[in-house]
mmCIF file of C-alpha atoms and ligand atoms in Angstrom:
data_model
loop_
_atom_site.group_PDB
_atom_site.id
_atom_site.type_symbol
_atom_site.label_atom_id
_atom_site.label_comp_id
_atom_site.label_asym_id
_atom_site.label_seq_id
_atom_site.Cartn_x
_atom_site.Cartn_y
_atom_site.Cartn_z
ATOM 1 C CA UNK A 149 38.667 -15.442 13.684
ATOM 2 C CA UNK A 150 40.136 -19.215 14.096
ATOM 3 C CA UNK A 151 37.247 -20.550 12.325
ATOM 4 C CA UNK A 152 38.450 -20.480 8.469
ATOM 5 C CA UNK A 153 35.872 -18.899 6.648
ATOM 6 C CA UNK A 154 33.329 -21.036 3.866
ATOM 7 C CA UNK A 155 33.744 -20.277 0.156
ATOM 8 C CA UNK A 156 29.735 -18.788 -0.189
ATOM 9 C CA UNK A 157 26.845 -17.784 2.686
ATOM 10 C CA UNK A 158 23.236 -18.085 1.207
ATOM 11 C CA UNK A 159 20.992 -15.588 3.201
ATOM 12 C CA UNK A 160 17.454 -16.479 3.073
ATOM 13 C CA UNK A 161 14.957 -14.508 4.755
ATOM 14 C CA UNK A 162 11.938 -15.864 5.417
ATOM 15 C CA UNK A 163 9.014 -14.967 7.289
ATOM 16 C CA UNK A 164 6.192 -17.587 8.068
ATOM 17 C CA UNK A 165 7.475 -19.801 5.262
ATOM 18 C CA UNK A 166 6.710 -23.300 7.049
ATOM 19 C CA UNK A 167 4.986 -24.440 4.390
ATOM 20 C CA UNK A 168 7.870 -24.031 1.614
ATOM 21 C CA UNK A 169 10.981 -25.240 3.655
ATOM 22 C CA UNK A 170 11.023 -29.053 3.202
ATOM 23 C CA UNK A 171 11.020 -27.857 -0.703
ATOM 24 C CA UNK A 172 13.039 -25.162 -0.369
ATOM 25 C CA UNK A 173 15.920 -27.354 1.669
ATOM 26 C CA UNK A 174 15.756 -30.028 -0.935
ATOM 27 C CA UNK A 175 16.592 -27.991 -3.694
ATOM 28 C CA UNK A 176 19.254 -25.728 -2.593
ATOM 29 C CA UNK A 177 20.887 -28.407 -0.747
ATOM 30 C CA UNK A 178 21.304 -30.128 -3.883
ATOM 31 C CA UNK A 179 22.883 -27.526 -5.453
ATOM 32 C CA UNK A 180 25.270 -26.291 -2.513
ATOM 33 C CA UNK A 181 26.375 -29.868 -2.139
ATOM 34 C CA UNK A 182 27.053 -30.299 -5.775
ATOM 35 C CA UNK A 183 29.557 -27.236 -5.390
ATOM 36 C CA UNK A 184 32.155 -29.276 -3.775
ATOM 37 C CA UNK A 185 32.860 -26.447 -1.829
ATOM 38 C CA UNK A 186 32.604 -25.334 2.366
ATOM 39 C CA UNK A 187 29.669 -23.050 2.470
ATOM 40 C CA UNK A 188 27.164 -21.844 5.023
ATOM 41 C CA UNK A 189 23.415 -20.966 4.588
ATOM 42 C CA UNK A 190 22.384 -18.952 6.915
ATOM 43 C CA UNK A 191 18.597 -18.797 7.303
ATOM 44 C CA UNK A 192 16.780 -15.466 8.442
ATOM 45 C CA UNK A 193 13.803 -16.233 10.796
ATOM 46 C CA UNK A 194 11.963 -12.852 10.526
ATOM 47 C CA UNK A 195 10.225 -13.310 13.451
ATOM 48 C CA UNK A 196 7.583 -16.020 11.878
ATOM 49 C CA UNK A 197 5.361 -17.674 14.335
ATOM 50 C CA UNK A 198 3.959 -20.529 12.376
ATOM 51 C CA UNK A 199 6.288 -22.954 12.954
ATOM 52 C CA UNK A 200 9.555 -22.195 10.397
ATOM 53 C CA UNK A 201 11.689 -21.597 13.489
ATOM 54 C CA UNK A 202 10.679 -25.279 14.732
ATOM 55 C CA UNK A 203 11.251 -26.176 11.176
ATOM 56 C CA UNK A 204 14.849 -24.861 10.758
ATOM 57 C CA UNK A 205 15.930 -26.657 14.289
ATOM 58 C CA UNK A 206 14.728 -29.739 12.548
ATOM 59 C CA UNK A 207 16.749 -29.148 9.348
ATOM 60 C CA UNK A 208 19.451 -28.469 10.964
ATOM 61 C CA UNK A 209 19.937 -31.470 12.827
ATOM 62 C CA UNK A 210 20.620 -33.436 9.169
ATOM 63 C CA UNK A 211 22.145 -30.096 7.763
ATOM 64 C CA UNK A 212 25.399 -29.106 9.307
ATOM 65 C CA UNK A 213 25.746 -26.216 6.990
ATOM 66 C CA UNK A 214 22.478 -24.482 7.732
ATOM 67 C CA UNK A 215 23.035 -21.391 9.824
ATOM 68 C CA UNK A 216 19.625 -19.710 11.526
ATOM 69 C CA UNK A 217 19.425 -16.104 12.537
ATOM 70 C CA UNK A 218 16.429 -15.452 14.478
ATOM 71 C CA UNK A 219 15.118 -11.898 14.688
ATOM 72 C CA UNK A 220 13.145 -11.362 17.754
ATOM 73 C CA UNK A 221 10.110 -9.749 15.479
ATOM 74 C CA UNK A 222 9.089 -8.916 12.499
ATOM 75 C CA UNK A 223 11.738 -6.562 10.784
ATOM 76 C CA UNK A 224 10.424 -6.530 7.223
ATOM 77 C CA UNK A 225 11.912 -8.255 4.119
ATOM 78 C CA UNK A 226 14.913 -5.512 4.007
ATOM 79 C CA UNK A 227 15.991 -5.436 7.581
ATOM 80 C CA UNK A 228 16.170 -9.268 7.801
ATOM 81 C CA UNK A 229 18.312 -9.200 4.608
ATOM 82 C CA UNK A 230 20.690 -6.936 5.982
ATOM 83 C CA UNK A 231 21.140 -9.114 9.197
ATOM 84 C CA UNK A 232 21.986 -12.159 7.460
ATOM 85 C CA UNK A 233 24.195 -10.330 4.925
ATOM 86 C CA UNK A 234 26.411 -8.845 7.606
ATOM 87 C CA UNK A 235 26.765 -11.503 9.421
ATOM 88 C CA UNK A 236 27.649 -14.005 6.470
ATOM 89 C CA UNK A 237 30.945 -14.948 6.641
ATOM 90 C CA UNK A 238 31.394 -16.262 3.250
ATOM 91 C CA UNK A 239 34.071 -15.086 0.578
ATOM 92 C CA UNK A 240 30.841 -14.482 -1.402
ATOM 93 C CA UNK A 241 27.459 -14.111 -0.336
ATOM 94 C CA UNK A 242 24.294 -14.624 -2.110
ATOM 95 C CA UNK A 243 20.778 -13.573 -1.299
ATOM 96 C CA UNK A 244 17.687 -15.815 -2.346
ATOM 97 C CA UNK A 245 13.706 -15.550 -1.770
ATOM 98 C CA UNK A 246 12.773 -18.433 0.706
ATOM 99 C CA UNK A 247 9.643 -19.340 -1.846
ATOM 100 C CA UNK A 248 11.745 -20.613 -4.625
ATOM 101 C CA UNK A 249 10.685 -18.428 -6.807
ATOM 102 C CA UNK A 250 14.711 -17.457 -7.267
ATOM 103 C CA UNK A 251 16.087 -20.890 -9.121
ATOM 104 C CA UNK A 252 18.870 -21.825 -6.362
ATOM 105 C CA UNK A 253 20.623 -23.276 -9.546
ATOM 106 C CA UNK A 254 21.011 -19.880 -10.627
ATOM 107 C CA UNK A 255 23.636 -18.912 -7.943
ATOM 108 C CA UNK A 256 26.384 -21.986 -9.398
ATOM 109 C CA UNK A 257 26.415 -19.537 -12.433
ATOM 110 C CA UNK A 258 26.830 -16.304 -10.524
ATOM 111 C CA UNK A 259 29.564 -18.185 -8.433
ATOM 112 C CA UNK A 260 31.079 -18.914 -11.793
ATOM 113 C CA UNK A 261 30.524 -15.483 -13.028
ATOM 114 C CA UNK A 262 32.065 -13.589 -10.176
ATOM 115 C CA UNK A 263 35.260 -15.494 -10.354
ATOM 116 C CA UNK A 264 35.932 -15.526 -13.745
ATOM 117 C CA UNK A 265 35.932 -11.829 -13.921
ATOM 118 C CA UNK A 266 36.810 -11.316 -10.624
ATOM 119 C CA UNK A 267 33.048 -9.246 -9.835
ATOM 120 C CA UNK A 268 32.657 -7.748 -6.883
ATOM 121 C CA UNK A 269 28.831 -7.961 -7.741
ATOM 122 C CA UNK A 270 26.127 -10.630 -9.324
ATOM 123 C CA UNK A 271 22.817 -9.342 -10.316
ATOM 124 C CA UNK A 272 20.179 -11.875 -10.863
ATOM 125 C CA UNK A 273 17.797 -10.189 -13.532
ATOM 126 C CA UNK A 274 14.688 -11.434 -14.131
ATOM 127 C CA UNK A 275 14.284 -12.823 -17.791
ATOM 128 C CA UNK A 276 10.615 -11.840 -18.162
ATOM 129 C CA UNK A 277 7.640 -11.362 -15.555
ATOM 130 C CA UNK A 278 5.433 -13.549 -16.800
ATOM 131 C CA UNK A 279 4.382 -15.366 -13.490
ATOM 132 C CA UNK A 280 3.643 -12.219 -12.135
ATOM 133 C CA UNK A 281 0.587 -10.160 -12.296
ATOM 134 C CA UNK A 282 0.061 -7.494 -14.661
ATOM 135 C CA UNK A 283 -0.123 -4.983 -11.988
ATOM 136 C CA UNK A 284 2.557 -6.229 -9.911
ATOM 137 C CA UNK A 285 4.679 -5.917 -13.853
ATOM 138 C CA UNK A 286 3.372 -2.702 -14.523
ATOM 139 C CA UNK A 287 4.139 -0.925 -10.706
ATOM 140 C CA UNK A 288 7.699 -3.127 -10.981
ATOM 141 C CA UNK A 289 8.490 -1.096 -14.172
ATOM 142 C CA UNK A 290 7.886 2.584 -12.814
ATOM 143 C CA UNK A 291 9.927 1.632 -10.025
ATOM 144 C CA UNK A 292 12.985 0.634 -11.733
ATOM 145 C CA UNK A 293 12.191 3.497 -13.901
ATOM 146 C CA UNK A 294 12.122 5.532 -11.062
ATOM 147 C CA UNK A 295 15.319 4.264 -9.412
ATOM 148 C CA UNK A 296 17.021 4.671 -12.798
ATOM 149 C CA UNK A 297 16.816 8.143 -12.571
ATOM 150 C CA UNK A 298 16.992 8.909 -9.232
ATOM 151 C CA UNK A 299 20.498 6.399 -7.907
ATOM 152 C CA UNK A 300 22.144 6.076 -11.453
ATOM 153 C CA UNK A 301 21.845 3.975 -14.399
ATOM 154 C CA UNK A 302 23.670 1.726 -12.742
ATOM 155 C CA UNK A 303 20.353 -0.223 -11.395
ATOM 156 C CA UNK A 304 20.021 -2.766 -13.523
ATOM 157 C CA UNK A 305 15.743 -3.012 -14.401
ATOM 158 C CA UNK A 306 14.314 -6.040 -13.313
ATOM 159 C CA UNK A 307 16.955 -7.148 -10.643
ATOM 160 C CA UNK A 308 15.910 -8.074 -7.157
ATOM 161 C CA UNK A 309 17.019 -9.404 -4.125
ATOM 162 C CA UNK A 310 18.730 -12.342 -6.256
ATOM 163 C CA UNK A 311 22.587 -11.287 -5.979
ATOM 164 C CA UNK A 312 25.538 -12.552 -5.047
ATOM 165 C CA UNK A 313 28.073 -10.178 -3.107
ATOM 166 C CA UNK A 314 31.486 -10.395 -2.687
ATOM 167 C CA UNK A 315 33.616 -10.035 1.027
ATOM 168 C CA UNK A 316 34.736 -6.366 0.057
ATOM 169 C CA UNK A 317 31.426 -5.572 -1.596
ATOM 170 C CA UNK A 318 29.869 -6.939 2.196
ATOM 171 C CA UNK A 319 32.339 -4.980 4.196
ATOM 172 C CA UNK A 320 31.194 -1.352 2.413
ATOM 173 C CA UNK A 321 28.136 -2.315 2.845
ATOM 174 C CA UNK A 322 29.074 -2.366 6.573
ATOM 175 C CA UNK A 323 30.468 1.018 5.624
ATOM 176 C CA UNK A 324 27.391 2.921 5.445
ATOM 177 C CA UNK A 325 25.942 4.588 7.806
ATOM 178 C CA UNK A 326 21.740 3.996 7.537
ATOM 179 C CA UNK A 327 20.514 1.288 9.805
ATOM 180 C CA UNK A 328 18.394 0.085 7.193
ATOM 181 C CA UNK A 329 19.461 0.591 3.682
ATOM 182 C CA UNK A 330 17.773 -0.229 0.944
ATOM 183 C CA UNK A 331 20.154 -2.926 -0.568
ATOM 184 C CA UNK A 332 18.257 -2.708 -4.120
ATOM 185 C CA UNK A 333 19.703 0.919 -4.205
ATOM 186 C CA UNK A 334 23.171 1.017 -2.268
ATOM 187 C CA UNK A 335 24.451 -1.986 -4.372
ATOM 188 C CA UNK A 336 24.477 -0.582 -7.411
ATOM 189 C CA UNK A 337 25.235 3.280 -5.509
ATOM 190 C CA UNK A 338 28.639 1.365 -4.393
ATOM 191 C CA UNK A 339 29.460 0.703 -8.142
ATOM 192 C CA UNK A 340 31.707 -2.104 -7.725
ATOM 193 C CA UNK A 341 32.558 -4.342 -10.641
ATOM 194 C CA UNK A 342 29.451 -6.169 -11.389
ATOM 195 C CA UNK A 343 27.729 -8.684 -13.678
ATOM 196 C CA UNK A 344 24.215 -10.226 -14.539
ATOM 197 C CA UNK A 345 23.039 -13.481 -14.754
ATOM 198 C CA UNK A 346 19.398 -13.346 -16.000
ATOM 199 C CA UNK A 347 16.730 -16.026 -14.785
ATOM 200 C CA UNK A 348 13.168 -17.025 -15.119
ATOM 201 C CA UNK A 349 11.339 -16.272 -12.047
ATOM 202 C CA UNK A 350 9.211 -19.099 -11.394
ATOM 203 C CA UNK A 351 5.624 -18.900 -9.383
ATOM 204 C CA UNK A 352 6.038 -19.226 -5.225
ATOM 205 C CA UNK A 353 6.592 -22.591 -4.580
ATOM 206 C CA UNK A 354 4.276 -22.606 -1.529
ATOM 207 C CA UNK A 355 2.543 -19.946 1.144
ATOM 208 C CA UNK A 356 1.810 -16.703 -0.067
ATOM 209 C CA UNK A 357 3.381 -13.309 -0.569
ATOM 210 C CA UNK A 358 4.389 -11.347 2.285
ATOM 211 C CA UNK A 359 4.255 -8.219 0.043
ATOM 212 C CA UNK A 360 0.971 -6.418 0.191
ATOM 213 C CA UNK A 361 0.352 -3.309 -1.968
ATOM 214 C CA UNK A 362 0.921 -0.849 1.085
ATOM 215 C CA UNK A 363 4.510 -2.820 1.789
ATOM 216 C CA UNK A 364 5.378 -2.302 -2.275
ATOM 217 C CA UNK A 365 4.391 1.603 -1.521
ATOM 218 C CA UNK A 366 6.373 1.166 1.215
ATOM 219 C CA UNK A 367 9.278 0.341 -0.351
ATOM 220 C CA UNK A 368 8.920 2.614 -2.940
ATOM 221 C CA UNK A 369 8.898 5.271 -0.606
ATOM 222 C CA UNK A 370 11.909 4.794 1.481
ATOM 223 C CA UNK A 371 13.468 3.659 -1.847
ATOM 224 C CA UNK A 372 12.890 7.870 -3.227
ATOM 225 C CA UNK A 373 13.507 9.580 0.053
ATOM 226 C CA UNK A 374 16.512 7.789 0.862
ATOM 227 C CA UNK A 375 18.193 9.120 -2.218
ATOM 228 C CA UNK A 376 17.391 11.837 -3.412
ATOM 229 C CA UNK A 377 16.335 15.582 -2.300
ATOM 230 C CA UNK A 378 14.015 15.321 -6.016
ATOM 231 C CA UNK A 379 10.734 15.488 -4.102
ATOM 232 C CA UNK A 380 11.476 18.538 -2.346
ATOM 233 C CA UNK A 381 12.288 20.489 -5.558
ATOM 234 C CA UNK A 382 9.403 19.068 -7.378
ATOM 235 C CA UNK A 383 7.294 20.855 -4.252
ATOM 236 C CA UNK A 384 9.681 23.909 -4.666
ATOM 237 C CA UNK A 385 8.699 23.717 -8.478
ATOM 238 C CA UNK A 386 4.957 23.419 -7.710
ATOM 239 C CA UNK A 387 5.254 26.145 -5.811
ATOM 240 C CA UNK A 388 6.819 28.658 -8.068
ATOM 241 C CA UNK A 389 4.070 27.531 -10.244
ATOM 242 C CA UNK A 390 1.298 28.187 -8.138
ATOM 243 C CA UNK A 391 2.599 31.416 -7.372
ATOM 244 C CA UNK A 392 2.789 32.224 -11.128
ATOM 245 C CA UNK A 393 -0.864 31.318 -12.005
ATOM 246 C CA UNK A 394 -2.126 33.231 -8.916
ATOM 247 C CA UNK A 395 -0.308 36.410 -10.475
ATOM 248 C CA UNK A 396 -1.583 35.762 -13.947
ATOM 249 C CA UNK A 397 -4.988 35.472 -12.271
ATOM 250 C CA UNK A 398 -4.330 38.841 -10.358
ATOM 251 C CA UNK A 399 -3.206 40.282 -13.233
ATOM 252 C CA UNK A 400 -6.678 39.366 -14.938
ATOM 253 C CA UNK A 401 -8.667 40.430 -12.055
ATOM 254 C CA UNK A 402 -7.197 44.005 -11.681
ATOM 255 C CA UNK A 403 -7.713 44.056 -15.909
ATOM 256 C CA UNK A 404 -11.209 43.242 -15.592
ATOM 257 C CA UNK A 405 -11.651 45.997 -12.635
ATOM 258 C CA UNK A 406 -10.215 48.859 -14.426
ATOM 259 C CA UNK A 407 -11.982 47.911 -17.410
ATOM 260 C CA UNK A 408 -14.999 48.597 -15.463
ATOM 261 C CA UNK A 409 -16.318 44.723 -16.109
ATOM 262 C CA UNK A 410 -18.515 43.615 -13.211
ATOM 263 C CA UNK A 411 -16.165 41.116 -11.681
ATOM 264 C CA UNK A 412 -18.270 38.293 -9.556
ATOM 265 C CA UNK A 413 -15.087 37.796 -8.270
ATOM 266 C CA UNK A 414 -15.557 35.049 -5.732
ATOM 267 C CA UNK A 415 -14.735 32.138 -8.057
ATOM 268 C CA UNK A 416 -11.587 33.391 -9.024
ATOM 269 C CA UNK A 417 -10.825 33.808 -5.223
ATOM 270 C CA UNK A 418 -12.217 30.641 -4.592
ATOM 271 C CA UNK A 419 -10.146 29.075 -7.117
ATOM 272 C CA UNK A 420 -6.807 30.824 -5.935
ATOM 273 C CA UNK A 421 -7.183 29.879 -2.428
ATOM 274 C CA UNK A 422 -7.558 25.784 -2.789
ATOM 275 C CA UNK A 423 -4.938 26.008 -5.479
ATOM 276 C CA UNK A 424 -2.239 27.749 -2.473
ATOM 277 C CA UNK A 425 -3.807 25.654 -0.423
ATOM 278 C CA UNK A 426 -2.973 22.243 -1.807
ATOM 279 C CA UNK A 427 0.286 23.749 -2.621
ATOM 280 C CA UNK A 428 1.089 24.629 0.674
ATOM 281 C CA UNK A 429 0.122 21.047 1.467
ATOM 282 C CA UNK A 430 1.770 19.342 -0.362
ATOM 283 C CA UNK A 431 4.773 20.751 0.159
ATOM 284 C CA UNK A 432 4.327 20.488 3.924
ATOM 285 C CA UNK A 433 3.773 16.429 3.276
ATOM 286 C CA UNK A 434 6.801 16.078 1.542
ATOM 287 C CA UNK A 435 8.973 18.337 4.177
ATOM 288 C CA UNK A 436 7.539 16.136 6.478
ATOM 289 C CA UNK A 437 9.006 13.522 4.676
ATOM 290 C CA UNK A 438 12.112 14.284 5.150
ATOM 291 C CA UNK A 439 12.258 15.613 8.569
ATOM 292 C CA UNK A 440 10.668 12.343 9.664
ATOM 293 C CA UNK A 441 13.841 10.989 8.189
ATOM 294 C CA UNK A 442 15.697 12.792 9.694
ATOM 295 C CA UNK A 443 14.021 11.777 13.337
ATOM 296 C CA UNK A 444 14.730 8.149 12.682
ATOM 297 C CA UNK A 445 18.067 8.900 11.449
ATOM 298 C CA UNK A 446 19.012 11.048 14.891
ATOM 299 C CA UNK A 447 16.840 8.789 17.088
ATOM 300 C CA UNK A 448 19.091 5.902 15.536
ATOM 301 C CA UNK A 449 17.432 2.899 16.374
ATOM 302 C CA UNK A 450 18.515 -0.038 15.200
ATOM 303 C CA UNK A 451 16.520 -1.891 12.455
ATOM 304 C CA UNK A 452 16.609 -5.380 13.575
ATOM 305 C CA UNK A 453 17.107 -7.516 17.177
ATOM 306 C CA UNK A 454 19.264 -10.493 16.696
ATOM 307 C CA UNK A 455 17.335 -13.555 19.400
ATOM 308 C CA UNK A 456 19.666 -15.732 18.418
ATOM 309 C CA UNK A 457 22.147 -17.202 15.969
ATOM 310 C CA UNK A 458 23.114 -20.932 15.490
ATOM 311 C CA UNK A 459 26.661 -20.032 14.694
ATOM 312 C CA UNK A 460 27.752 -18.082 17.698
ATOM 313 C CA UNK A 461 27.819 -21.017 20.455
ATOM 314 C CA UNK A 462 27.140 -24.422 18.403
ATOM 315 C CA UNK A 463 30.473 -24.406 16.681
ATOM 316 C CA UNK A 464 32.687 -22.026 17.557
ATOM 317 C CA UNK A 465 34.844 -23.059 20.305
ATOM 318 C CA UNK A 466 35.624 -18.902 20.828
ATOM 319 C CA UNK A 467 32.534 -17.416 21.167
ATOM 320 C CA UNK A 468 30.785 -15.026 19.005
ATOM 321 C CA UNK A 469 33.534 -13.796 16.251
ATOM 322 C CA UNK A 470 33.579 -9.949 17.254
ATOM 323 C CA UNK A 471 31.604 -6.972 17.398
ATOM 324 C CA UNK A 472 29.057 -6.749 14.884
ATOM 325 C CA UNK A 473 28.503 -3.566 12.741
ATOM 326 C CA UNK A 474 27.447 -0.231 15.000
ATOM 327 C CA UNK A 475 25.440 0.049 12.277
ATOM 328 C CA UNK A 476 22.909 -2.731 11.797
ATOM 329 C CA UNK A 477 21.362 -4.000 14.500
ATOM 330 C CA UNK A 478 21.600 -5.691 18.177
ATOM 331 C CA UNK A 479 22.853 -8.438 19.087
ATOM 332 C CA UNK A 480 19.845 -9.128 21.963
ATOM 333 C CA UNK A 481 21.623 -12.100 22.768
ATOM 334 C CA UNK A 482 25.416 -11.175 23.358
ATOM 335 C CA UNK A 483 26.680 -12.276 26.389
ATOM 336 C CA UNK A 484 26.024 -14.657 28.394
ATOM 337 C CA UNK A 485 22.423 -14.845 27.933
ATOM 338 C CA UNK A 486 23.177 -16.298 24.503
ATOM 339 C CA UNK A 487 23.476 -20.036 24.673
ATOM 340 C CA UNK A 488 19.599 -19.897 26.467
ATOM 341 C CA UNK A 489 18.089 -17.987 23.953
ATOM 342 C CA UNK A 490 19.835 -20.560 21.595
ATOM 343 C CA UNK A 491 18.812 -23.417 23.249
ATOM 344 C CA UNK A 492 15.272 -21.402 22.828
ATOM 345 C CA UNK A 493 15.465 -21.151 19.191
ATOM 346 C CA UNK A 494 16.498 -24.773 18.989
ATOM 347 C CA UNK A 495 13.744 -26.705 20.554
HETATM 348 N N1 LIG B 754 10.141 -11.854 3.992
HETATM 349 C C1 LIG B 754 10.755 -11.565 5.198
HETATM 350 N N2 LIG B 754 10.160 -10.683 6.058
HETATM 351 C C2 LIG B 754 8.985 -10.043 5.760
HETATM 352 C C3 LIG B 754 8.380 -10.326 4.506
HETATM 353 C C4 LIG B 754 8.978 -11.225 3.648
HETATM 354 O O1 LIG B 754 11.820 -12.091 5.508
HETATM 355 O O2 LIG B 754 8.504 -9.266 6.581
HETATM 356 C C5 LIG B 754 10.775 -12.812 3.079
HETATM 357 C C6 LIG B 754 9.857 -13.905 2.562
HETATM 358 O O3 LIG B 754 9.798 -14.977 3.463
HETATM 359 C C7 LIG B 754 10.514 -14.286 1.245
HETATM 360 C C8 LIG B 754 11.088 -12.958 0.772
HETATM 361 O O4 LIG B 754 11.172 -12.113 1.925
HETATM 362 O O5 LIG B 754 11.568 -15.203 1.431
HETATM 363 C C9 LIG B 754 10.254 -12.304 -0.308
HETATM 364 O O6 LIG B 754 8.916 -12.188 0.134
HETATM 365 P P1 LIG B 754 7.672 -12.611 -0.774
HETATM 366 O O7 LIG B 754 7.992 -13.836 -1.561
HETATM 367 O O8 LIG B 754 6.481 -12.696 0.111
HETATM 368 O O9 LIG B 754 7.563 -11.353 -1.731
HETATM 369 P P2 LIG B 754 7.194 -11.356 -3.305
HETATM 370 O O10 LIG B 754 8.086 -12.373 -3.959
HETATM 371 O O11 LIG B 754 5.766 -11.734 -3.380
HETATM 372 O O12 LIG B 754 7.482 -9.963 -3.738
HETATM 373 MG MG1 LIG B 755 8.214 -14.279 -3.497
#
């Protein structure tokens, strides 16, 4: 690569966030400028069709520095993080909510952080929750919990998508195998040197959240299954249960017949067959779990389409810099259709 790389990439994923750029540009321009230092930000579009992709061309014409991936759909708050991470090329990289609700003055201290002790990793932990509902608190809380247990205590609680990376801690990423990992969990699985710098998380600055109940469930879910077997012993465990109460209950049936009692019988069979029953179903859900898992995993699709990406033709006198990673995504514009989608992107 001729093109000498910047001292920090800001991802920012955003999906539909027309309405917070202007504010959003403002304030982490400020900051990135104050830094004295070459840096790139390199903006996400997660496929958002009201306008942010217009938006970004527009910011970029006064903003040299601001990068724009454009996913060709929707990919999901994970997916698009994992683009832009990857394809940072900074000696550190930092991810940030779009809706300001992660201070952008925040990452000068986890710059500061990561250098002084040499940290491969920056957490940004949340201080408190207090702009956050008491639900969204409460179901936050049983899923660090959760994660605790299940990756390590290495998760710290309350830490987000706020976190600055550094090259080597980019390039395992890179490493892994899934096409969509579940950054939240396979930073803290890499267990690289790391640090915290806590925060206050303010209220969105603008829009709304793109993170519906069934998306938190969502996350939740891929967040258990894609670490841990636990679920399928749990079923294992329920089973064994099951299968001991039904023999306590036979046990008390053939009792009550050779003590001659009238046995109705037929709630006591009743009983015993929805018990099995929602045994058997359950642990037929969570098998499924797994062995749907498993399809996507063989099937091996990637997670994200690349449309287009400022970098590759704008400024780089060589092309795109290299192959990206097998293992996230496609570049739907490599090759010579490039420079059309980009001129796509830009107007
Ligand atoms: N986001 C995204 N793709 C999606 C959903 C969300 O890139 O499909 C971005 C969104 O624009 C924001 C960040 O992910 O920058 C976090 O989303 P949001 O603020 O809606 O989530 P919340 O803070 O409410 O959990
Ligand atoms: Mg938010």
């Amino acid at each position: 690569m001729t093109r000498p790389e910047p001292a920090l990439s800001v991802v920012v994923p955003m999906f539909d966030e027309v309405s917070v750029l202007p504010l959003l540009a403002r304030r982490l321009r400020a900051v990135l400028d104050g830094l004295g230092e070459a840096y790139e930000v390199v903006a996400v579009d997660d496929g958002s069709t009201d306008g942010t992709g217009a938006g970004l061309a527009a910011l970029r014409a006064g903003w040299p520095q601001l990068r724009v991936l454009r996913l060709r759909r929707n990919s999901g708050h994970q997916a698009a993080l994992v683009a832009g991470v990857l394809r940072a090329r900074g000696r550190y990289v930092v991810s940030i909510d779009a809706d300001l609700q992660d201070p952008p003055e925040t990452i000068v201290e986890m710059l500061r952080l990561a250098r002084a002790d040499d940290l491969d990793i920056v957490y940004g932990v949340r201080a408190d929750r207090r702009t956050d509902s008491a639900f969204k608190r409460w179901t936050a809380a049983g899923y660090y919990r959760l994660m605790r247990r299940l990756v390590g205590k290495q998760v710290p609680a309350q830490a987000g998508d706020f976190r600055l990376l550094s090259r080597a801690a980019v390039e395992a990423l890179r490493e892994l195998p899934e096409r969509s990992p579940v950054l939240r969990l396979v930073v803290p699985w890499l267990g690289f040197p790391s640090g915290e710098v806590s925060y206050q998380r303010d209220e969105r600055a603008a829009g709304r959240t793109k993170y519906p109940l069934s998306r938190m469930a969502g996350l939740a879910a891929e967040s258990v299954t894609s670490f841990s077997a636990a679920p399928l012993r749990f079923a294992t465990w329920l089973g064994l249960a099951g299968v001991a109460v039904c023999g306590v209950l036979v046990v008390v049936a053939v009792l009550a017949w050779l003590a001659g009692s009238t046995v109705s019988g037929w709630p006591s069979l009743y009983v015993a067959v929805l018990f099995l029953g929602a045994v058997q179903l359950l642990c037929l859900g969570l098998l499924g779990e797994y062995v749907a898992r498993i399809y996507t995993a063989v099937q091996g699709r990637p997670a994200y389409f690349v449309a287009a990406d400022s970098a590759d033709s704008a400024d780089s006198p060589d092309g795109p810099d290299g192959p990206d990673s097998p293992a996230a995504g496609v570049d739907a514009a490599a090759g010579p259709a490039g420079a059309g989608e980009l001129a796509d992107s830009l107007r």
